[in-house]
Coordinates of C-alpha atoms in Angstrom, one line a residue:
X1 CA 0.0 0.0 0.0
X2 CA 3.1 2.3 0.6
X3 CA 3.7 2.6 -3.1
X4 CA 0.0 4.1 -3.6
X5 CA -1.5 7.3 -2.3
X6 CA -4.4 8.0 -0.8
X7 CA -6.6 10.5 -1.7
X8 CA -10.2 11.6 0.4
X9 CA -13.0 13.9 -0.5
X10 CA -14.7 14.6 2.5
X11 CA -18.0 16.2 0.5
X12 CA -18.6 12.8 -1.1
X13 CA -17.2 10.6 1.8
X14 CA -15.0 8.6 -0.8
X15 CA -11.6 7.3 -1.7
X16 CA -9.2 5.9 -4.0
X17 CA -5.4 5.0 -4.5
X18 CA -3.2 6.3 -7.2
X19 CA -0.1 5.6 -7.8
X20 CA 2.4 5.9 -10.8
X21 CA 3.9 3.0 -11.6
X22 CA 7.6 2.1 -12.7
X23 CA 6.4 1.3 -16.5
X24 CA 5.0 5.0 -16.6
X25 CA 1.1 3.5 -16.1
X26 CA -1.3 5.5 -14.0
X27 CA -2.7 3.5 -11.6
X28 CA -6.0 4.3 -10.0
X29 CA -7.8 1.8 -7.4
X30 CA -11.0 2.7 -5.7
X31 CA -12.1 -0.5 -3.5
X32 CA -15.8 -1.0 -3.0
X33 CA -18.0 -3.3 -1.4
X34 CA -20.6 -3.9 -4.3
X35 CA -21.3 -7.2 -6.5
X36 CA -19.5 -6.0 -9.3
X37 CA -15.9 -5.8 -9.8
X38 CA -14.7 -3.4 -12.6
X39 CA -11.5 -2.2 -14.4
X40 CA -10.7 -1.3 -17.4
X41 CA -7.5 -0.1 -19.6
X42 CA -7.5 3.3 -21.3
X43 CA -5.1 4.2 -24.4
X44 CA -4.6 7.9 -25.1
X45 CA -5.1 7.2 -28.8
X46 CA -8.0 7.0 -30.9
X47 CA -9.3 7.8 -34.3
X48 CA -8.1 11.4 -34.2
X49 CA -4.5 10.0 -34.0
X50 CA -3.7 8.8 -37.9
X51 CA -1.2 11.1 -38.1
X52 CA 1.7 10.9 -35.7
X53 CA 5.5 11.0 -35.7
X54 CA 7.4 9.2 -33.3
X55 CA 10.6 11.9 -31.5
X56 CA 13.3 12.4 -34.8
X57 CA 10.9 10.7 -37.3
X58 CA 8.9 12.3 -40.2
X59 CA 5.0 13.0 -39.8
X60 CA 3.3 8.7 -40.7
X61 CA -0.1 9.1 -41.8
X62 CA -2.2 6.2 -41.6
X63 CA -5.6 5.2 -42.9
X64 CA -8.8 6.0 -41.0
X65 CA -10.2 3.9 -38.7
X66 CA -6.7 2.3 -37.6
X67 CA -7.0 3.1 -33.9
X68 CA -10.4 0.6 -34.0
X69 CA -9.3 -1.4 -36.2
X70 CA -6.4 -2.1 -33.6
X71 CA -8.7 -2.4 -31.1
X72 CA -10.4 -5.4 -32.7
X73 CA -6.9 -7.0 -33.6
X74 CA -5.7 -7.4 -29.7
X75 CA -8.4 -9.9 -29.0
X76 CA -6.0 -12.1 -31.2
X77 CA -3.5 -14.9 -29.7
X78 CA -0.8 -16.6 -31.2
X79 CA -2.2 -19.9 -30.0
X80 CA -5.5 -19.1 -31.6
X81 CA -7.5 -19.2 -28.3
X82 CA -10.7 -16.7 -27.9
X83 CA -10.2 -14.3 -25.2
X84 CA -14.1 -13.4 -25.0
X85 CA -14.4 -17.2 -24.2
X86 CA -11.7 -16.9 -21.6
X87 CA -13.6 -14.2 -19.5
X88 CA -16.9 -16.0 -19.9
X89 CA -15.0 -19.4 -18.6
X90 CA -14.2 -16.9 -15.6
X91 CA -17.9 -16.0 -15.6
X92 CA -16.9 -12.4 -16.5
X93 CA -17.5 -9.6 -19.7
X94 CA -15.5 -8.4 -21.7
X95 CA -15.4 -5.6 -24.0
X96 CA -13.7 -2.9 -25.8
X97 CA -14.5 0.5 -27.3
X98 CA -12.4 3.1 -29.6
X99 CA -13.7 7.0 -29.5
X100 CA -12.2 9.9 -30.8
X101 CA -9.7 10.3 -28.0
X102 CA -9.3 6.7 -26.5
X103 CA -9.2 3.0 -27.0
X104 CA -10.4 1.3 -23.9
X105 CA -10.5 -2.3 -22.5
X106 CA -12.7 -3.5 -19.7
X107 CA -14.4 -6.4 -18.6
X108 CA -17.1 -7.0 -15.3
X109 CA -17.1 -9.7 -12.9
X110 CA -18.7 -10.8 -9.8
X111 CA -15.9 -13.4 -8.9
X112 CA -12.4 -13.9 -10.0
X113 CA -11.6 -10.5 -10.2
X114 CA -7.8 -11.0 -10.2
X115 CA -7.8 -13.8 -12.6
X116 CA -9.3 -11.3 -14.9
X117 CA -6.9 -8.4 -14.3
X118 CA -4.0 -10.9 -15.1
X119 CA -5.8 -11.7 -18.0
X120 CA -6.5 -8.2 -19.4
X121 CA -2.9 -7.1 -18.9
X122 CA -2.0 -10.3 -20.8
X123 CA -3.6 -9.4 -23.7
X124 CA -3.6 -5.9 -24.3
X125 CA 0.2 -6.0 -23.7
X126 CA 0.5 -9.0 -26.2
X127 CA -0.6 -7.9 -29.8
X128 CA -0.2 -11.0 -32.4
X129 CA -1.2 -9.8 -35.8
X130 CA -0.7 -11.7 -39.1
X131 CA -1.8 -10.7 -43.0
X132 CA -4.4 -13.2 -42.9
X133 CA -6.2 -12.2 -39.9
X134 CA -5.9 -8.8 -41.1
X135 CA -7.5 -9.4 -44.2
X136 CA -10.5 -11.6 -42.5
X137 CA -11.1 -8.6 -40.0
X138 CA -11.2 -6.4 -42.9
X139 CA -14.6 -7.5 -44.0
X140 CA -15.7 -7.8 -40.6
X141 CA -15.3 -4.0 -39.9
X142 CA -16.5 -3.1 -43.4
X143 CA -19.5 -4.8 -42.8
X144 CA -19.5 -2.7 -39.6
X145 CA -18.9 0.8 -41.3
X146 CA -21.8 -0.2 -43.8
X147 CA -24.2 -0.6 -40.6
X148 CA -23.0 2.5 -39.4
X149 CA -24.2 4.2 -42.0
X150 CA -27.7 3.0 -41.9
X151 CA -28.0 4.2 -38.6
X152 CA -29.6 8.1 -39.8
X153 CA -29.2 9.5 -36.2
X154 CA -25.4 8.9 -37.0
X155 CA -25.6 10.1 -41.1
X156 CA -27.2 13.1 -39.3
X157 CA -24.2 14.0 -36.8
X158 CA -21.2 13.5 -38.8
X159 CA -22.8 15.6 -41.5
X160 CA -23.3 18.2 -38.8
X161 CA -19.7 17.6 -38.1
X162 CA -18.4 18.2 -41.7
X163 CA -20.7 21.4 -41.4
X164 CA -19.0 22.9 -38.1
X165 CA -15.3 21.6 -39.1
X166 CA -12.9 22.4 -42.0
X167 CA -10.1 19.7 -42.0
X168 CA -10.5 18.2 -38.7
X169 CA -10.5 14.2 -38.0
X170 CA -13.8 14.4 -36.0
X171 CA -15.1 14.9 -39.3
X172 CA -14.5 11.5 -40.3
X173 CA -16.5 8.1 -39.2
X174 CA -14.4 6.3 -36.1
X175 CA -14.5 3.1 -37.6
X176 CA -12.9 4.4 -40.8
X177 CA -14.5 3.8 -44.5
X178 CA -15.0 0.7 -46.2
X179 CA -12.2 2.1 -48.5
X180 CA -9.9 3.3 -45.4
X181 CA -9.8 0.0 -44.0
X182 CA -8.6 -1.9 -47.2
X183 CA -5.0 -0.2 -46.5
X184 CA -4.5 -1.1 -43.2
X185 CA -1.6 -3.8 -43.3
X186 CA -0.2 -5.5 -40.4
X187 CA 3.2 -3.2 -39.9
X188 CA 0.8 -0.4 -39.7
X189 CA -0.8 -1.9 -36.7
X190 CA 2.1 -2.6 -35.2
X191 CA 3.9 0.6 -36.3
X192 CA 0.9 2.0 -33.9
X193 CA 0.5 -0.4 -31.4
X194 CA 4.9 0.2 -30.7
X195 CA 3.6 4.0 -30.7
X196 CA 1.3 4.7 -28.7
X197 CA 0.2 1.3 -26.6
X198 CA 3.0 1.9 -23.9
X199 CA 2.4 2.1 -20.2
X200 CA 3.1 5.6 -19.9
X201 CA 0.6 6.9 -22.5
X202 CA -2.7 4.5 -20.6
X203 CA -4.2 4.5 -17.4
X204 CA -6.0 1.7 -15.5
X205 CA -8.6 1.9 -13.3
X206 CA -10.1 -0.9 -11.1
X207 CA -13.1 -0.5 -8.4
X208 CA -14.5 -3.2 -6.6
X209 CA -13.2 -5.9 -4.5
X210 CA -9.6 -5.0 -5.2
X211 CA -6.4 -5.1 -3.1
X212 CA -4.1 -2.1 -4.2
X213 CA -0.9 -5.1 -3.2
X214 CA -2.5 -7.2 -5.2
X215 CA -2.7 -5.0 -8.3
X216 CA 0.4 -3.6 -7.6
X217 CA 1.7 -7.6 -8.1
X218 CA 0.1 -7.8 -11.3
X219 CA 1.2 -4.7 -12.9
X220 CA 4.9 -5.8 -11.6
X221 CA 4.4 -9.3 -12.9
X222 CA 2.3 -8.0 -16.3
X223 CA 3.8 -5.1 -17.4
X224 CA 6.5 -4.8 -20.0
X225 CA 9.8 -2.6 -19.1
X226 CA 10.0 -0.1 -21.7
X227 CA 11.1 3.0 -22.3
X228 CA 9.0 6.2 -22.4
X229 CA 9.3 6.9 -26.4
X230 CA 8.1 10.4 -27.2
X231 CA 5.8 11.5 -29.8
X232 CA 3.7 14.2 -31.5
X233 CA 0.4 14.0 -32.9
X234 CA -0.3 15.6 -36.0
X235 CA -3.7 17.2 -35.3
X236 CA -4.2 20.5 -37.1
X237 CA -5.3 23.5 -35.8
X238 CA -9.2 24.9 -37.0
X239 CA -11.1 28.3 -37.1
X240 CA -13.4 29.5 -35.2
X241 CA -15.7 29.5 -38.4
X242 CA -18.1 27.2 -39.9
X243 CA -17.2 25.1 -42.9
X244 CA -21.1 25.1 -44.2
X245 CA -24.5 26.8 -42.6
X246 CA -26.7 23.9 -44.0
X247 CA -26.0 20.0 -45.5
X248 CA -28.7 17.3 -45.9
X249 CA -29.2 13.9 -46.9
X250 CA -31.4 11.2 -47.4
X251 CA -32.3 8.4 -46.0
X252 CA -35.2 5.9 -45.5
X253 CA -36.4 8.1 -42.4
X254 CA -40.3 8.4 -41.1
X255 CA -39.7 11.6 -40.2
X256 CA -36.7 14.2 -41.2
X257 CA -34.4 14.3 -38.8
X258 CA -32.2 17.5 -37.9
X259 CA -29.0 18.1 -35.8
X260 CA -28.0 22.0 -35.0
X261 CA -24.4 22.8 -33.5
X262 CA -22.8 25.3 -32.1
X263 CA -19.3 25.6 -32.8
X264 CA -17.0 26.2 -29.8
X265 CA -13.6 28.1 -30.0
X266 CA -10.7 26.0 -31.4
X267 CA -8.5 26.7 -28.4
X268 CA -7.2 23.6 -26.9
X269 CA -8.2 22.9 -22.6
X270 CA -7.3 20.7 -20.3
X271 CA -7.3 19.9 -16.9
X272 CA -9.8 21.8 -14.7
X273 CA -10.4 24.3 -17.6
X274 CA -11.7 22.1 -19.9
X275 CA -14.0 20.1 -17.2
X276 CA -15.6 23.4 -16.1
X277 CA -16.4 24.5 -19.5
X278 CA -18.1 21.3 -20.3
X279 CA -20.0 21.1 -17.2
X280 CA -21.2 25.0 -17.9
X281 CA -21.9 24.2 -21.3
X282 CA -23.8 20.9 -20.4
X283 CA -25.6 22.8 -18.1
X284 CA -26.7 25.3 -20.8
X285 CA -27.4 23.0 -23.2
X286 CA -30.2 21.8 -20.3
X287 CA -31.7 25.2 -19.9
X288 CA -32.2 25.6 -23.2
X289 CA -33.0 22.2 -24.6
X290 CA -33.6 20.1 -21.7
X291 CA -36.9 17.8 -20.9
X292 CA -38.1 21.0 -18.4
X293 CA -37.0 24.0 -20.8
X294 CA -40.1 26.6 -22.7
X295 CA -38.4 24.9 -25.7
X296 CA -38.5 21.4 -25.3
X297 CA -42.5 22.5 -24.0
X298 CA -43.4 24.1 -26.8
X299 CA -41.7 21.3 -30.1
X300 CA -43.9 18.8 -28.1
X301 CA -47.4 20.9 -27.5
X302 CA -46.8 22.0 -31.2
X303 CA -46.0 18.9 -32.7
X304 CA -43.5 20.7 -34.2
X305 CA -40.5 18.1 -33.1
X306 CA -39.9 15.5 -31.3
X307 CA -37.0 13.0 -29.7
X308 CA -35.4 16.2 -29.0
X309 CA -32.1 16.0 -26.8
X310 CA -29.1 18.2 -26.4
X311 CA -25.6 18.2 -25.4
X312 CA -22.1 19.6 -25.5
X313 CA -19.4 17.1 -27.1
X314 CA -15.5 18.1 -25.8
X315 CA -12.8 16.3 -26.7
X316 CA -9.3 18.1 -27.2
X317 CA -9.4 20.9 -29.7
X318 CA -12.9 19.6 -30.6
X319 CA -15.6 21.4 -28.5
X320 CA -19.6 22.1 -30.1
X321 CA -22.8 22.0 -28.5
X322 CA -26.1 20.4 -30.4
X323 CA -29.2 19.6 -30.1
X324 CA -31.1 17.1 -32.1
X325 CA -34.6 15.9 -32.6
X326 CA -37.0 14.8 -35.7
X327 CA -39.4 17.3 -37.6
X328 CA -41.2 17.7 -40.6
X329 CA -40.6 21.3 -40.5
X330 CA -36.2 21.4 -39.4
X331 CA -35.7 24.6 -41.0
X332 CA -38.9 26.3 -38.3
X333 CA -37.2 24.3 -35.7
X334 CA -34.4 25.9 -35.9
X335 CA -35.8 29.2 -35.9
X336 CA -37.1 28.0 -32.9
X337 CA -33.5 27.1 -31.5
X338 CA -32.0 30.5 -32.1
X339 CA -35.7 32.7 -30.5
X340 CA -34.7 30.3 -27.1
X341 CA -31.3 31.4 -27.2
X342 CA -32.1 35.1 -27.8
X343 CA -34.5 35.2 -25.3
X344 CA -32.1 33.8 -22.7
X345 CA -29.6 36.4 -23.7
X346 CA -32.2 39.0 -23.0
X347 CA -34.1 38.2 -20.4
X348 CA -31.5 36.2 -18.7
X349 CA -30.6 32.6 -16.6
X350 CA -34.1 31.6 -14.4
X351 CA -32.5 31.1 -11.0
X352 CA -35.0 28.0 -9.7
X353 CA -34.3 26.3 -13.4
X354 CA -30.3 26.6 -13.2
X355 CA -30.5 25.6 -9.3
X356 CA -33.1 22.7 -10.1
X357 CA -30.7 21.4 -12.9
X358 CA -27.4 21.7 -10.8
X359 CA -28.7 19.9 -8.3
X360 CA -29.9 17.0 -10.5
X361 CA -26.3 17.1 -12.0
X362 CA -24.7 16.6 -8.3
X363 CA -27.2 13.6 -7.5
X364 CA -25.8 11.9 -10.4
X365 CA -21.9 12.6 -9.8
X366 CA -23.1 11.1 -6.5
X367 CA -24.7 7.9 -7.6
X368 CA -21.9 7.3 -9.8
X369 CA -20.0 6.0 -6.9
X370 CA -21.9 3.3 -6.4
X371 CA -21.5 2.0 -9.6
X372 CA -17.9 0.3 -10.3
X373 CA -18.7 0.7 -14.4
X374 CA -19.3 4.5 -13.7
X375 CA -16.5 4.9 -11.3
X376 CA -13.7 3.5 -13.4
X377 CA -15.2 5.8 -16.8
X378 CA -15.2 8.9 -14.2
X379 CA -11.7 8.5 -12.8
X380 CA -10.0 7.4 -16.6
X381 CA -12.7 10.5 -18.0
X382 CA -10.6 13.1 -15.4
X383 CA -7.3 11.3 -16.2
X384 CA -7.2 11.9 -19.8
X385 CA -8.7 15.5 -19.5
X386 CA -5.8 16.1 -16.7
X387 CA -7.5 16.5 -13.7
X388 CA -8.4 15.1 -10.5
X389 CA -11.8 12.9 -10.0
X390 CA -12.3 14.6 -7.0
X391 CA -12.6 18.0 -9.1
X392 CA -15.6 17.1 -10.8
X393 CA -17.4 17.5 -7.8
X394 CA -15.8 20.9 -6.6
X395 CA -15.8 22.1 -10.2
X396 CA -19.8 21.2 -10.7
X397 CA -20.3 22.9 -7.2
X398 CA -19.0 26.1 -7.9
X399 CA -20.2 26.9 -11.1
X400 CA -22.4 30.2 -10.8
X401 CA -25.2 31.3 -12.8
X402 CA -23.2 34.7 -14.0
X403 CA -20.4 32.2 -15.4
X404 CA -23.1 30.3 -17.3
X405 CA -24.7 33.9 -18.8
X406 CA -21.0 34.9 -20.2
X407 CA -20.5 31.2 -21.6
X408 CA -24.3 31.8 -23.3
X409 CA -23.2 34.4 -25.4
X410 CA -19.8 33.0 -25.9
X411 CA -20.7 29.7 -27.2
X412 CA -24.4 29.9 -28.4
X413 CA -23.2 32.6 -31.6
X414 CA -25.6 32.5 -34.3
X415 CA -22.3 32.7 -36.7
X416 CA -20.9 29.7 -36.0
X417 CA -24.3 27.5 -36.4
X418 CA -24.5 24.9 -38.5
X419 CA -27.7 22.3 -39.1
X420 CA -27.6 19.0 -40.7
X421 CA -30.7 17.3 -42.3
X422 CA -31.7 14.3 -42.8
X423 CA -34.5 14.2 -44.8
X424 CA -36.8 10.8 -46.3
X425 CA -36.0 9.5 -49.4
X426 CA -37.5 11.5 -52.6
X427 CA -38.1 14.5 -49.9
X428 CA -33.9 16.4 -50.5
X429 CA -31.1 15.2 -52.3
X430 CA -27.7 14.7 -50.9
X431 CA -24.9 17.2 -51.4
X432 CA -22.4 15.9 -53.1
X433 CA -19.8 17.1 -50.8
X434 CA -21.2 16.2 -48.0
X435 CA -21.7 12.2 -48.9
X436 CA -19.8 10.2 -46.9
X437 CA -16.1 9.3 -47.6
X438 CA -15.3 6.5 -49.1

């Protein structure tokens, strides 16, 4: 236990152990006495990361959708065993998931917990890739992508996101295009795994009936020796402006569906800055959008739109807010959209709303902690944004109503709105510069 630290939040009565460990790995334990055990491996490399250049090394580009396509590839062994099967054998799940930011592997159990952590350090430190299972998980992932892309609600927010960005990789599917994933060849998966798959760029985060001694054990038994190898990632920088105001598409939809964003500065933040601005901004986003807002009251007594929900998406340099719903009407909608933010600029934040909705936000950074899923995403969240867990309370807590009313007009600029359609088939035509890809 001397290796870890301990760290207490008096406000939410809980703790957890951190420690840094030789191989460069942050390592977070937060023991609980639930049924569930959790943990789960986070890599600091996802699909905005396909161009990179390891310290003295020219600027690689690599196709899109390499980071999940990696992801799929580490569930290989050399001896041809099926490490899904192993966890079930243990009676636990296993998964894995690969955003814009991060490639994550996890798995849930109710017993066995440390049989499982040996066995997710095994194989996510172990990549075995060959030409032939890189060609057979080529059509699996197309096959993927092609799903993907029946899904409208998707269609609807990557066009928005072509809209709102210039030459930015959130622009592109994660998964890649059928086309993308063709040129992926095994040295390119390893050229990233050797890149960016090394202790000191991942964190892992267990909760549950965990030992920190007995984790520490692991990670000392587990994880490979290597050196910190330095790199830069070849992300490029984006105006404030919009790309396009409007884009559409078809699809076979009931109903038109619409997304509208809101384009935040391109000014990279981290640590405590970045959590408070998406906090505020969810917060706004509520106000104005949410289930309780004159907004949300009036689409549903109108008929106007429905499945209406809103958020604000920050990741990196990447940072919009957007609101989506379905309509036969998108183009009153969002006349709609920009009357609720003008009034709010006018007449003001309603004190009982913001309090009502700040509360409901603390209540669920709360409950979190009893859940060993939501824990483990929470701690590995803060870890990659560069702050503390405990923050996210502190931060949410002192957020003020003025600080919300200067972020309103900041962020909610009618100049930097975009919307993205997408209508029923016959009803619009797509934009040839805003199909997909591929």
């Amino acid at each position: 236990m001397s290796a870890f630290v301990k760290k207490y939040d008096e406000y939410l009565d809980e703790t957890y152990y951190y420690m840094k460990h030789s191989s460069g790995l942050d390592i977070y334990v937060m023991p609980k006495e639930l049924a569930t055990s959790y943990a789960m491996i986070t890599v600091k490399y996802g699909s905005f990361d396909n161009r990179f250049a390891p310290k003295g090394k020219s600027m690689a580009e690599m196709p899109e959708g390499i980071a999940h396509f990696l992801e799929h590839k580490l569930f290989d062994n050399q001896d041809g065993s099926d490490t899904f099967e192993k966890f079930a054998e243990m009676g636990a799940f296993c998964n894995a998931y690969t955003s814009f930011d991060r490639t994550a592997y996890l798995f849930s159990s109710t017993e066995g917990h440390r049989e499982c952590l040996g066995l997710l350090l095994d194989f996510v430190f172990s990549p075995y890739f060959t030409e032939e299972s890189v060609k057979k998980e080529q059509g699996i992932i197309a096959e993927e992508i092609k799903m993907g892309l029946d899904s409208p609600y998707n269609r609807c927010f990557h066009l928005l996101t072509r809209l709102l960005y210039t030459d930015h990789p959130v622009c592109r599917e994660i998964a890649g295009s059928e086309e993308s994933v063709m040129q992926i060849n095994r040295d390119m998966l390893y050229s990233c795994y050797n890149t960016f798959y090394a202790p000191f760029n991942m964190v892992l985060t267990v909760s549950g009936d965990f030992d920190c001694n007995e984790v520490l054990t692991l990670c000392n038994k587990k994880l490979p020796r290597l050196q910190h190898k330095e790199f830069t990632r070849g992300e490029k920088a984006e105006p404030r402006s919009v790309r396009e105001k409007r884009g559409e598409e078809s699809a076979a939809v009931s109903k038109p569906i619409f997304c509208v964003g809101f384009k935040d500065d391109g000014i990279e933040k981290k640590g405590r800055t970045a959590m408070r601005r998406a906090l505020a901004a969810d917060m706004l986003c509520d106000l104005l959008f949410g289930q309780t807002s004159t907004f949300y009251g009036k689409m549903l007594e109108t008929g106007l739109a429905d499945r209406i929900s809103a958020s604000y998406l920050s990741c990196r340099s990447v940072g919009f807010a957007y609101v989506n719903g379905t309509s036969e009407d998108p183009e009153t909608v969002y006349g709609h959209i920009m009357e609720s933010v003008r009034e709010m600029k006018h007449s003001g934040i309603d004190r009982a709303a913001f309090s009502r909705i700040k509360k409901a936000m603390i209540s669920d950074m709360v409950r979190s902690f009893n859940s060993t899923e939501e824990i483990c995403e929470l701690v590995a969240d803060c870890a990659l944004t560069g702050c503390d867990v405990f923050d996210y309370g502190e931060v949410l807590r002192s957020i003020g109503v003025e600080e919300l009313e200067f972020l309103l007009c900041e962020l909610f600029d009618e100049r930097f709105a975009a919307m993205a359609v997408v209508n029923k088939n016959g009803e619009g035509a797509p934009s040839s510069e805003n199909e997909e890809e591929e």
